[in-house]
Coordinates of N, CA and C in Angstrom, one line a residue:
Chain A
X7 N 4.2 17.5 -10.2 CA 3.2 16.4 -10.2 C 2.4 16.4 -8.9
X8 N 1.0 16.1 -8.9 CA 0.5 17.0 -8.0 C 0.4 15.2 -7.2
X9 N 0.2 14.1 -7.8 CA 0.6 13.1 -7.1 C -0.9 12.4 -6.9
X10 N -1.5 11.5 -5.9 CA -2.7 10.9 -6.1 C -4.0 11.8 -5.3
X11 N -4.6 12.5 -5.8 CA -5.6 13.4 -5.0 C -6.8 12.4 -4.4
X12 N -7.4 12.5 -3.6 CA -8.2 11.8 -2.6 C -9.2 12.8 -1.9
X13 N -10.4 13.3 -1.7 CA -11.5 13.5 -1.0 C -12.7 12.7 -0.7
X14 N -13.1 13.5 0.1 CA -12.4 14.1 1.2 C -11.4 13.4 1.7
X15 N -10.9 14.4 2.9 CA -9.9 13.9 3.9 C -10.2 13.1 5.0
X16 N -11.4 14.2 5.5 CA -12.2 13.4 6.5 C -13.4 13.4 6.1
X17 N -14.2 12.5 7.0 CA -15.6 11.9 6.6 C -16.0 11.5 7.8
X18 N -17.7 12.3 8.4 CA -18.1 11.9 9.6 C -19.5 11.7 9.2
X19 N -19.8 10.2 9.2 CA -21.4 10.6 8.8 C -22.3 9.6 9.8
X20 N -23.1 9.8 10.1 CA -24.1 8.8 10.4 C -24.2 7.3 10.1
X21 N -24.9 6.1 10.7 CA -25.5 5.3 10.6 C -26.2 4.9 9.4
X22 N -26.5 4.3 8.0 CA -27.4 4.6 7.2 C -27.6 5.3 6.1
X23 N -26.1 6.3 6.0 CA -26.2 7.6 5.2 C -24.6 7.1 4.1
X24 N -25.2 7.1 3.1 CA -24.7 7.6 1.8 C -23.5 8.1 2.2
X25 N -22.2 7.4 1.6 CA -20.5 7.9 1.7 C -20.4 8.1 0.7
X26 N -20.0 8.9 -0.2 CA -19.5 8.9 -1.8 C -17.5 9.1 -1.2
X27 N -16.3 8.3 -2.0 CA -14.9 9.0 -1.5 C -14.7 8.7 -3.2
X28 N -13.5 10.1 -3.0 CA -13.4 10.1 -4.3 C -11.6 10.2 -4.5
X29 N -11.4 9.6 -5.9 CA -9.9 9.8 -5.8 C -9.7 10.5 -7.4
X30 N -8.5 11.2 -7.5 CA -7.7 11.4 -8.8 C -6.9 10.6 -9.0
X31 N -6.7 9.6 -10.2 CA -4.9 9.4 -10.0 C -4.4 9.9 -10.6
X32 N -2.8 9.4 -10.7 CA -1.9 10.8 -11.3 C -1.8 10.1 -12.8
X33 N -1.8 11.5 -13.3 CA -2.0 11.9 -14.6 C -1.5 10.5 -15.4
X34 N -1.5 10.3 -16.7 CA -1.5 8.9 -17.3 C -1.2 7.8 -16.4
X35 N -1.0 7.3 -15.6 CA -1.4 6.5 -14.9 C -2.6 5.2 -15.5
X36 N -2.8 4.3 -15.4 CA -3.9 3.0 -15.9 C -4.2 2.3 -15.1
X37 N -3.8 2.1 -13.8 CA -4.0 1.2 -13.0 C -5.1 1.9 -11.8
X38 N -5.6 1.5 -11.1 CA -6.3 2.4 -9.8 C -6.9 1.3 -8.8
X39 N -6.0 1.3 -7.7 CA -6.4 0.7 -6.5 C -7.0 1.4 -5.4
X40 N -8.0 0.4 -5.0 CA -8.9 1.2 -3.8 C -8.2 0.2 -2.4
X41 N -7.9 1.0 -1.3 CA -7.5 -0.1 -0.4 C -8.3 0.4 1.5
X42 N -8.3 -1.0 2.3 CA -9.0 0.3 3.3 C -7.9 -0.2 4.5
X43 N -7.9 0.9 5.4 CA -6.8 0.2 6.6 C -7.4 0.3 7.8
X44 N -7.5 -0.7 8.4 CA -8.1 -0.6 9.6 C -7.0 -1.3 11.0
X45 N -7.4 -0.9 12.4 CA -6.3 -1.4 13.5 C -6.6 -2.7 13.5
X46 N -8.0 -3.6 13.1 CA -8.0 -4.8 13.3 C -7.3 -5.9 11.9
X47 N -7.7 -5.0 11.0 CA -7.3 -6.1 9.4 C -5.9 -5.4 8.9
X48 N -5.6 -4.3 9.1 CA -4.4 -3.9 8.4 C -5.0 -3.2 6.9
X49 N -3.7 -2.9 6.3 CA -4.4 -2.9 5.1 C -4.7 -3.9 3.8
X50 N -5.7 -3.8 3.2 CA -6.4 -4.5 2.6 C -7.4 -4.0 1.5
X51 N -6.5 -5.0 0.0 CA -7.1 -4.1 -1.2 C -8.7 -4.2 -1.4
X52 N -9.6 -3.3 -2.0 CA -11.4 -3.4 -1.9 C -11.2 -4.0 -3.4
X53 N -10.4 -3.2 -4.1 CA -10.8 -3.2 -6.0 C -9.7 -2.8 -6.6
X54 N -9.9 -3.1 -7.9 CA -8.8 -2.5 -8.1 C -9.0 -2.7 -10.2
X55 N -8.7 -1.1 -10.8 CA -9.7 -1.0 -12.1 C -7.7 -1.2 -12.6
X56 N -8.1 -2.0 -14.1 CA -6.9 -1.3 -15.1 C -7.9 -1.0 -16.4
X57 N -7.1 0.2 -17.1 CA -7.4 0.9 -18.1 C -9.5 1.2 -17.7
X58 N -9.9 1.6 -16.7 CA -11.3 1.9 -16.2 C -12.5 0.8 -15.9
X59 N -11.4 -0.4 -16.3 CA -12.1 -1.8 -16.4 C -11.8 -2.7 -15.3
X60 N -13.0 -2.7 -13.8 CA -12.9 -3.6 -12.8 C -11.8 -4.9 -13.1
X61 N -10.9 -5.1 -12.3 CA -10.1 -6.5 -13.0 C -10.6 -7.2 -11.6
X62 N -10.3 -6.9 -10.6 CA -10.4 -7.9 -9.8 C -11.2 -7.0 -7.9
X63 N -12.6 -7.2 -7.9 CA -13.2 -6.9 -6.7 C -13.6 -7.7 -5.8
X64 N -12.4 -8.5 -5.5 CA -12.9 -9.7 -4.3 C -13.1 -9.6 -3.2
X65 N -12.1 -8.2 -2.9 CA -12.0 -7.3 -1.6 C -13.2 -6.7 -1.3
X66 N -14.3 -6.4 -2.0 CA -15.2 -5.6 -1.9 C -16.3 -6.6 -0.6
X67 N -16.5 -5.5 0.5 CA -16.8 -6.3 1.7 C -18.5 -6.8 1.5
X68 N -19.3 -6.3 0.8 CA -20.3 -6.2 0.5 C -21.4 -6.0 -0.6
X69 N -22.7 -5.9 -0.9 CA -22.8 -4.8 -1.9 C -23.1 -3.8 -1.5
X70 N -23.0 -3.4 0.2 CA -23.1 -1.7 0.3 C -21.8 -0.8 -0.7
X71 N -20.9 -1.7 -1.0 CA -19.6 -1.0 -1.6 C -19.9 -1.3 -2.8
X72 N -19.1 -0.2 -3.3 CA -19.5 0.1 -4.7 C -18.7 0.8 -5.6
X73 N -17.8 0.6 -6.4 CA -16.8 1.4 -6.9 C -17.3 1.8 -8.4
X74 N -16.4 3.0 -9.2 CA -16.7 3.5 -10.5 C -15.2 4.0 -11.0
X75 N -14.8 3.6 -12.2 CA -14.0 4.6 -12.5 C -14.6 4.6 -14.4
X76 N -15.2 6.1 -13.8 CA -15.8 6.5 -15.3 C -15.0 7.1 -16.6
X77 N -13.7 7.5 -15.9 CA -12.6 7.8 -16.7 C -11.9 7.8 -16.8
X78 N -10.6 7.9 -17.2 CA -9.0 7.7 -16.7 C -8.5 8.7 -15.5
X79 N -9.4 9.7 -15.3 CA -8.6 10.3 -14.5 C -9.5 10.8 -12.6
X80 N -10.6 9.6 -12.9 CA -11.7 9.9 -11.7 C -12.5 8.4 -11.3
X81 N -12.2 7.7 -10.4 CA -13.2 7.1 -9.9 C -14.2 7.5 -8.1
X82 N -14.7 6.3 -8.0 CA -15.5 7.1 -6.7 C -16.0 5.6 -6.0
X83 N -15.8 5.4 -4.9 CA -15.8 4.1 -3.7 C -17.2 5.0 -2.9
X84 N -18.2 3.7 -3.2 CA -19.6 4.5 -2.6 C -20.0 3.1 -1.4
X85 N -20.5 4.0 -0.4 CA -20.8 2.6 0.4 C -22.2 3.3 0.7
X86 N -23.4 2.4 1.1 CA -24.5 2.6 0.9 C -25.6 1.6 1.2
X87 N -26.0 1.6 2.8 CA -25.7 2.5 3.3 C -25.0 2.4 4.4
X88 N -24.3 3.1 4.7 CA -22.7 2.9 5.7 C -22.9 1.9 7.4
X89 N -21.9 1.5 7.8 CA -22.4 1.1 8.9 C -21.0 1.3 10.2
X90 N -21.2 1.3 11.2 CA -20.3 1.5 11.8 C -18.7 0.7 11.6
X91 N -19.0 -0.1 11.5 CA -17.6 -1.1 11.2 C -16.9 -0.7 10.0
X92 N -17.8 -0.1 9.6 CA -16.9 0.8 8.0 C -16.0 1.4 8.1
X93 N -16.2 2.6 9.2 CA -15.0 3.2 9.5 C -13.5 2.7 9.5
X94 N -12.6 2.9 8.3 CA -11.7 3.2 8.5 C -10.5 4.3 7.6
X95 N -9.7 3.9 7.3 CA -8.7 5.0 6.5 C -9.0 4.1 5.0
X96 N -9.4 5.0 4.2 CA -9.5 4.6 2.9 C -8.4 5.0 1.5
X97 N -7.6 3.9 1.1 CA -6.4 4.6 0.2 C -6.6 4.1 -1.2
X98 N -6.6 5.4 -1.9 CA -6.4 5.3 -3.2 C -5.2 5.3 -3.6
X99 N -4.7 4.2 -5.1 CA -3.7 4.3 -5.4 C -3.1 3.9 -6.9
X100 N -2.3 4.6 -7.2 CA -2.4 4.0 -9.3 C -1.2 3.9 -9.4
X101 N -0.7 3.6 -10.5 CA 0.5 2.6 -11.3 C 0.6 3.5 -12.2
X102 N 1.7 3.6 -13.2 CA 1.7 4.0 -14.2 C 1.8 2.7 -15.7
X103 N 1.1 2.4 -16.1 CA 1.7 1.3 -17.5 C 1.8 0.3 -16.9
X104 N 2.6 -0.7 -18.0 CA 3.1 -1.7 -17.5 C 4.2 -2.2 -17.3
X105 N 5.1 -1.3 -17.6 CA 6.4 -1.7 -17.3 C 7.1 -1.3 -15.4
X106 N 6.3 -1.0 -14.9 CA 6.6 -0.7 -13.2 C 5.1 -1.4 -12.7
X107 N 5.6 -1.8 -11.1 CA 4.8 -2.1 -10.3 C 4.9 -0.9 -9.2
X108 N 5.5 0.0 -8.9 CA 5.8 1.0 -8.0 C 4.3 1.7 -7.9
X109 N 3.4 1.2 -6.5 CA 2.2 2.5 -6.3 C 2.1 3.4 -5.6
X110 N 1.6 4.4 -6.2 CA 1.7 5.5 -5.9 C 0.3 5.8 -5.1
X111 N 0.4 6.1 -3.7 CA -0.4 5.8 -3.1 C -1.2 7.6 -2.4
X112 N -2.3 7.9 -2.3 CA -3.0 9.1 -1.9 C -2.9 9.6 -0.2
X113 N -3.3 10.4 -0.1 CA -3.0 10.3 1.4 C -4.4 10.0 2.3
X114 N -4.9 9.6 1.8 CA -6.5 8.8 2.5 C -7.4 9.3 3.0
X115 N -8.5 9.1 3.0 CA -9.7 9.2 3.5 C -10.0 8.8 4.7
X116 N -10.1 9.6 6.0 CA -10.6 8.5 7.4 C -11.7 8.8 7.7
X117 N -12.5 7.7 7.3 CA -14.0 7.5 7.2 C -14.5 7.1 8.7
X118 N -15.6 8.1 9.4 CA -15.9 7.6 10.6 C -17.5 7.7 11.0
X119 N -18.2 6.2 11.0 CA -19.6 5.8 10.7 C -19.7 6.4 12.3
X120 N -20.7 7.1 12.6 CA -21.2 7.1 14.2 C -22.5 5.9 13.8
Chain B
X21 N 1.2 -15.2 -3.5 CA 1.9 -14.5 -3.5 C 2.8 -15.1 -2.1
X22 N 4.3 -15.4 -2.0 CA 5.1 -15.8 -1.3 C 4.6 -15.0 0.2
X23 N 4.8 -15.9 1.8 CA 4.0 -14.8 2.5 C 5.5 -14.5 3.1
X24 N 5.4 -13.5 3.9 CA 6.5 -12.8 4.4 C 6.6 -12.8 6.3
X25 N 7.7 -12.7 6.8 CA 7.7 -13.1 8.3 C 8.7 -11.1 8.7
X26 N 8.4 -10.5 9.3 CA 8.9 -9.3 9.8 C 9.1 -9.4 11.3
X27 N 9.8 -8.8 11.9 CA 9.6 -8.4 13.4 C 8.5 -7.8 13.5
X28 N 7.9 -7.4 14.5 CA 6.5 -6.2 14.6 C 7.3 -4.9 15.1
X29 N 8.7 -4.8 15.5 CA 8.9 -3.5 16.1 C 10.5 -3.6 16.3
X30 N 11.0 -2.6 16.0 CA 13.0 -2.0 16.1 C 12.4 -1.0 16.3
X31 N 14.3 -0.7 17.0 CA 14.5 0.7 17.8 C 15.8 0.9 16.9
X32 N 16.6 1.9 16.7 CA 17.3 2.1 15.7 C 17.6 3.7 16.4
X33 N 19.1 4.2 16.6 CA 19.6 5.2 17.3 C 19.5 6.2 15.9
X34 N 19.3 7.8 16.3 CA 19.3 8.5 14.8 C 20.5 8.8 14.4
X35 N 20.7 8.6 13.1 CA 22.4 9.2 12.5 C 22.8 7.3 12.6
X36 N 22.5 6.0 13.2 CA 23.0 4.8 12.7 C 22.1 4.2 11.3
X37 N 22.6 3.1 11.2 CA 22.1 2.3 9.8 C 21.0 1.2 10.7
X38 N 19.6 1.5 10.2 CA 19.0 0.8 10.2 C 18.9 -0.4 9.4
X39 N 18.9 -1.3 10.1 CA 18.5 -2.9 9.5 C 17.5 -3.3 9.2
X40 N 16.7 -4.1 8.5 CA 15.2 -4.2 9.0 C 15.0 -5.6 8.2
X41 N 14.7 -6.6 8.7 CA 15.1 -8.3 8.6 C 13.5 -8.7 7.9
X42 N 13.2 -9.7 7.0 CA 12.4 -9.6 6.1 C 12.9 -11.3 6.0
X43 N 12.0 -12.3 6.3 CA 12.0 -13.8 6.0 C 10.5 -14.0 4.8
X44 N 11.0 -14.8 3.6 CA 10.4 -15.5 2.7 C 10.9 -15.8 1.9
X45 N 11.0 -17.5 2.9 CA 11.3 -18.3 2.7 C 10.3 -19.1 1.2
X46 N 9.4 -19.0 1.1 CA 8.7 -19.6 0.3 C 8.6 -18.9 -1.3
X47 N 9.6 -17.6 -1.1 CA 9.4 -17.1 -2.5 C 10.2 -18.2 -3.6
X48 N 9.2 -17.9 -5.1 CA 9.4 -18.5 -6.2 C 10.5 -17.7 -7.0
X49 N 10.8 -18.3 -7.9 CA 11.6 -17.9 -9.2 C 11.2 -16.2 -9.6
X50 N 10.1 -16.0 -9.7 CA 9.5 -15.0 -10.7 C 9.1 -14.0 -10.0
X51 N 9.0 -14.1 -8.2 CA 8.5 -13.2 -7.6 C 10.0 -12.5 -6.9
X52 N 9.5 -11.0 -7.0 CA 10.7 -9.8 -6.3 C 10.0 -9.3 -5.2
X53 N 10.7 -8.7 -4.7 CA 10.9 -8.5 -3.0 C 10.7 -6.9 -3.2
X54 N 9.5 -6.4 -2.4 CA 9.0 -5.1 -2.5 C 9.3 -4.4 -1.0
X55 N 9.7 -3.5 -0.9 CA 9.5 -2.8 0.3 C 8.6 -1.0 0.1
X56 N 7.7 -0.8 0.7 CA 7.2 0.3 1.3 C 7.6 0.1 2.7
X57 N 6.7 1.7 3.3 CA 7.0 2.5 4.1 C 5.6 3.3 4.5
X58 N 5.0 3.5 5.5 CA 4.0 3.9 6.1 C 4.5 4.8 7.2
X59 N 4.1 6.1 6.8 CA 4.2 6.9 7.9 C 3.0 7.2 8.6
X60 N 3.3 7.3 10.0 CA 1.9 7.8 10.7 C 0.9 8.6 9.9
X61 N -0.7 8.2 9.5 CA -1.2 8.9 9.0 C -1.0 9.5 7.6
X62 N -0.2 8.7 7.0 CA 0.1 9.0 5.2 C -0.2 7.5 4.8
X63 N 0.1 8.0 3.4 CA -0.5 6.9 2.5 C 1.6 5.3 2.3
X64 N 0.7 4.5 2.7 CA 1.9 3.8 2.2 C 3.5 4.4 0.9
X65 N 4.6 4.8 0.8 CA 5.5 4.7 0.2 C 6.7 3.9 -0.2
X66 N 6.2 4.3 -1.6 CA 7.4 2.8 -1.9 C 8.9 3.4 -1.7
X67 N 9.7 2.4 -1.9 CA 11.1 2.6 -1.3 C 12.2 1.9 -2.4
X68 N 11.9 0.4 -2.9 CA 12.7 -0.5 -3.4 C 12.3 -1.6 -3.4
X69 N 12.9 -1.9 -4.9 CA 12.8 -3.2 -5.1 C 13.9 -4.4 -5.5
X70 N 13.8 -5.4 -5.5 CA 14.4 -6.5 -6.1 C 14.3 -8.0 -6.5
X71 N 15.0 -8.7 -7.1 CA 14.9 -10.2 -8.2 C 15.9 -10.9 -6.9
X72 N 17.0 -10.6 -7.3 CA 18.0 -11.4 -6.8 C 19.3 -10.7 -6.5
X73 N 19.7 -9.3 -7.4 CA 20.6 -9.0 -7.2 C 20.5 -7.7 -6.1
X74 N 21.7 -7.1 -5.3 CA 21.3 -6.4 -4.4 C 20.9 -4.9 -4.9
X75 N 20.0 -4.3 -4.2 CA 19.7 -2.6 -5.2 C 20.2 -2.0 -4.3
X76 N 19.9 -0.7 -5.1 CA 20.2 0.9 -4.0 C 19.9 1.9 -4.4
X77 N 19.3 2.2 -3.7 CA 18.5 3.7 -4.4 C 19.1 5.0 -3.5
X78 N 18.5 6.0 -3.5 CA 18.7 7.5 -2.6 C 18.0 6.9 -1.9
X79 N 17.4 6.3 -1.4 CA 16.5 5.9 -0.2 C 17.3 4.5 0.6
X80 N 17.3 4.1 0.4 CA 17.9 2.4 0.8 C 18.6 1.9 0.3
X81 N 18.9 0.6 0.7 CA 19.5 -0.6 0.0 C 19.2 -1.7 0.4
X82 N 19.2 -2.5 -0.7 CA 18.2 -4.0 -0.3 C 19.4 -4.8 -0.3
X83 N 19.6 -5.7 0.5 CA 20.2 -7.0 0.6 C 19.7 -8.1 0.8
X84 N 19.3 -9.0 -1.0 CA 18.8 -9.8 -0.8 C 20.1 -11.1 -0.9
X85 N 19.6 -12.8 0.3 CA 20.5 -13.8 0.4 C 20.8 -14.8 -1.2
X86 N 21.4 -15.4 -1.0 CA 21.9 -16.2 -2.5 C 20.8 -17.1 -2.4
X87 N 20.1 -17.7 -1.8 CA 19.0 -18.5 -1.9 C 17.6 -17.7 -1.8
X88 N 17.9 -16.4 -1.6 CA 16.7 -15.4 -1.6 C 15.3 -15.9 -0.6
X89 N 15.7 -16.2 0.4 CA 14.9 -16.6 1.3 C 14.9 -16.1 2.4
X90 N 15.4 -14.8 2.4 CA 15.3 -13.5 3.1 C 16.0 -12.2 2.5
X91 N 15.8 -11.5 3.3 CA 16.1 -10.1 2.8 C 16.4 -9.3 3.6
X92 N 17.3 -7.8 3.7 CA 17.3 -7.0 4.3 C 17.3 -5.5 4.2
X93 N 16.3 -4.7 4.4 CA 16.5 -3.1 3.8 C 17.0 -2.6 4.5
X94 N 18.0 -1.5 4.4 CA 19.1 -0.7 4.9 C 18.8 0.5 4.8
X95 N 18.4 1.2 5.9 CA 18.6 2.6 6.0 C 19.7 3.4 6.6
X96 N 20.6 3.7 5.5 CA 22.0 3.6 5.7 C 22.2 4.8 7.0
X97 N 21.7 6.1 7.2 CA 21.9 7.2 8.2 C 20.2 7.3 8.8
X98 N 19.9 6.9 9.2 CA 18.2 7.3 9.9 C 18.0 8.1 10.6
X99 N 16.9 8.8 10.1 CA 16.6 10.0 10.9 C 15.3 9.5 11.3
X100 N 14.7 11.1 12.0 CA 13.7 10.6 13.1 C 12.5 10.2 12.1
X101 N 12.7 10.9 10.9 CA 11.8 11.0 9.7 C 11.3 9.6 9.4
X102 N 12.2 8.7 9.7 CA 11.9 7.3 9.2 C 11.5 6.7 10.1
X103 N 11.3 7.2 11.3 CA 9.9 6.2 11.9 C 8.7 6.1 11.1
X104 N 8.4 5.0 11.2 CA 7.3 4.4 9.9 C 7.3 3.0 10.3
X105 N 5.9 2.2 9.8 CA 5.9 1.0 9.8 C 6.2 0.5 8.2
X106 N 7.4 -0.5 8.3 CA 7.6 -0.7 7.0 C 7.1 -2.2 7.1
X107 N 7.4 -2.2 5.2 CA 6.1 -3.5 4.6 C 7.3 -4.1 3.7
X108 N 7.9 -5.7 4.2 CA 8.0 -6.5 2.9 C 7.2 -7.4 2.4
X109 N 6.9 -6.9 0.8 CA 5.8 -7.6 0.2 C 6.6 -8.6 -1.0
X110 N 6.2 -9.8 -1.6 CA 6.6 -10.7 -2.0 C 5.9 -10.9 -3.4
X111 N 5.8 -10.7 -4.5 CA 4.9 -10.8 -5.7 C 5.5 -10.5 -7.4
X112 N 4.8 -11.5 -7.9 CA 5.4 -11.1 -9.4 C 5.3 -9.4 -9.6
X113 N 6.5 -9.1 -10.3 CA 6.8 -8.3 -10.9 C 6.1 -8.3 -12.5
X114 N 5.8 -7.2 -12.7 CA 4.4 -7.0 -13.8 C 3.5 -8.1 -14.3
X115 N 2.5 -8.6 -13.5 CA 1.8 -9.5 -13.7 C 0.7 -8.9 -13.8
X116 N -0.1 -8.7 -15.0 CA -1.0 -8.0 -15.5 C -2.2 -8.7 -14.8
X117 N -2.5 -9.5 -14.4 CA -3.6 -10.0 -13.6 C -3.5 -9.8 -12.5
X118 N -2.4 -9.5 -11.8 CA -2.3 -9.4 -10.2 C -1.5 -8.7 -9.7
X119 N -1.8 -6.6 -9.8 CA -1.0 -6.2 -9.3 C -1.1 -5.4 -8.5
X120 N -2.1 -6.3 -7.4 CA -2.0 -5.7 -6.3 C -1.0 -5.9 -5.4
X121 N -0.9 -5.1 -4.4 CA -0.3 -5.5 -2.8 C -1.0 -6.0 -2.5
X122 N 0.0 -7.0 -1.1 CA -0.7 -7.5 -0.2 C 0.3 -7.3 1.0
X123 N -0.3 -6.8 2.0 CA 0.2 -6.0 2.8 C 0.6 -7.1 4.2
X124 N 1.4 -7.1 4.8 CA 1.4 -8.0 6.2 C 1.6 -7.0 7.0
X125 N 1.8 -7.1 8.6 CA 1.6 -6.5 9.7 C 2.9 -5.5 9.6
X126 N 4.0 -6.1 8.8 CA 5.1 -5.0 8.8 C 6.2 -5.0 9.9
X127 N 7.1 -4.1 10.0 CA 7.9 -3.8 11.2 C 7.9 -2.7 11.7
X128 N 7.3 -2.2 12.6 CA 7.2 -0.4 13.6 C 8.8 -0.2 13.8
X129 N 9.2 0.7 12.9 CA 10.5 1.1 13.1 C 10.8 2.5 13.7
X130 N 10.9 2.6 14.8 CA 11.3 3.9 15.9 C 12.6 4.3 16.0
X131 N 13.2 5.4 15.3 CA 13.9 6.0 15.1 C 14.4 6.7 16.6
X132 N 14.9 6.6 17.6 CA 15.4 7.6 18.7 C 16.2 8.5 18.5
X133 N 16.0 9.7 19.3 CA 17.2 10.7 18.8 C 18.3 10.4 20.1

C-alpha cells in the first residue's frame, strides 16, 4: 500500500502566484482531509470531502483557497493568489468507510510564499 | 468535541516505559480518546484508541480512569524513534458529520539515550 501521496513536497513561490497542492488518497478510501500546520496555529483542518462531496469547509481561510476532489482517488488545495502568511506544512489525509475513524495521514507539502 | 489538557514536553530515558498524561475531564458518554504521534517533519500517526475500556496494540497501551476523565498512553520500551509530539484528541467515534481531528498543542516527547 503505497499509503497517502501528496505533491509536491516542497513549494517556493512568490507573492501573487498561483499554488496548485495535490494529494492521492489511499486506494478505496472515502473520506479526504486537507489540514495546514503552522508554528503559530498548530494544526488545523482547511476541508474536508466524503464520498467527493465538500461536507464541511469552515477551515478554509479565505476565498484565495480552494479545494476539488474530482474523484475518488485525486483532489487539489489551490490558493490564489498566495500570500506570505500562507506558508506553511500542508497535510493531506483519508479514512477508509465508515466503520474506522483511524487517519491516514500524507507526508506534506511545505509551502513557502516569499 | 471534549477539550484535552497535555503537558507541552517529557523526557523519558531509552529502553524505559514512557508515560504520557492526557486530562479530559469534560469528555461525554459517546466520545473516545484518540491518540496520534507527530514526528519531526512527517505527517501526524495514529497509534490508539479507546471508549472506556483499557487497549493495547503493537504500539501502546492506553490506560483510560473509571470516570474517564483522564488518560494515559504507554510506551512500554521507548526508543529514540519515539521522539515525537504526541496528540490526545477527544471526539465521537464514527460520526458521519464530524470526522475530523482537532488537534491541541500535544506533548514534545524526548526520548534520551
Amino acid at each position: 500500500d503505497a499509503g497517502v501521496i501528496q505533491s509536491p513536497r516542497h513549494e517556493v513561490t512568490e507573492m501573487g502566484q498561483e499554488v496548485t497542492l495535490r494529494c492521492k488518497p489511499i486506494s478505496g478510501h472515502n473520506s479526504l482531509f486537507w489540514y495546514r500546520q503552522t508554528m503559530m496555529r498548530g494544526l488545523e483542518l482547511l476541508i474536508y470531502f466524503n464520498n467527493n462531496v465538500p461536507i464541511d469547509d469552515s477551515g478554509m481561510p479565505e476565498d484565495r483557497f480552494s479545494a476539488k476532489m474530482p474523484n475518488a482517488s485525486f483532489s487539489t488545495l489551490k490558493i490564489q493568489p498566495s500570500e506570505p502568511r500562507d506558508s506553511a506544512v500542508y497535510f493531506c489525509a483519508s479514512i477508509s468507510g465508515l466503520r474506522t475513524d483511524t487517519q491516514y495521514f500524507g507526508p506534506g507539502t511545505r509551502l513557502t510564499v516569499l | 468535541d471534549a477539550k484535552t489538557t497535555q503537558p507541552p514536553s517529557m523526557d523519558c530515558a531509552e529502553g524505559r516505559a514512557a508515560n504520557l498524561p492526557c486530562n479530559h475531564s469534560t469528555i461525554s458518554g459517546n466520545e473516545y480518546v484518540y491518540w496520534y504521534r507527530q514526528i519531526h517533519s512527517q505527517g501526524p500517526q495514529y497509534i490508539i484508541h479507546g471508549l472506556k475500556n483499557n487497549e493495547t496494540n503493537e504500539m501502546a497501551s492506553l490506560i483510560i480512569t473509571e470516570d474517564r476523565k483522564s488518560s494515559t498512553l504507554i510506551l512500554p520500551h521507548a526508543t529514540l524513534r519515539d521522539t515525537a509530539v504526541y496528540y490526545c484528541i477527544v471526539r465521537p467515534a464514527l460520526s458521519s458529520s464530524a470526522r475530523q481531528l482537532t488537534f491541541g498543542s500535544g506533548t514534545q516527547l524526548t526520548v534520551l539515550p
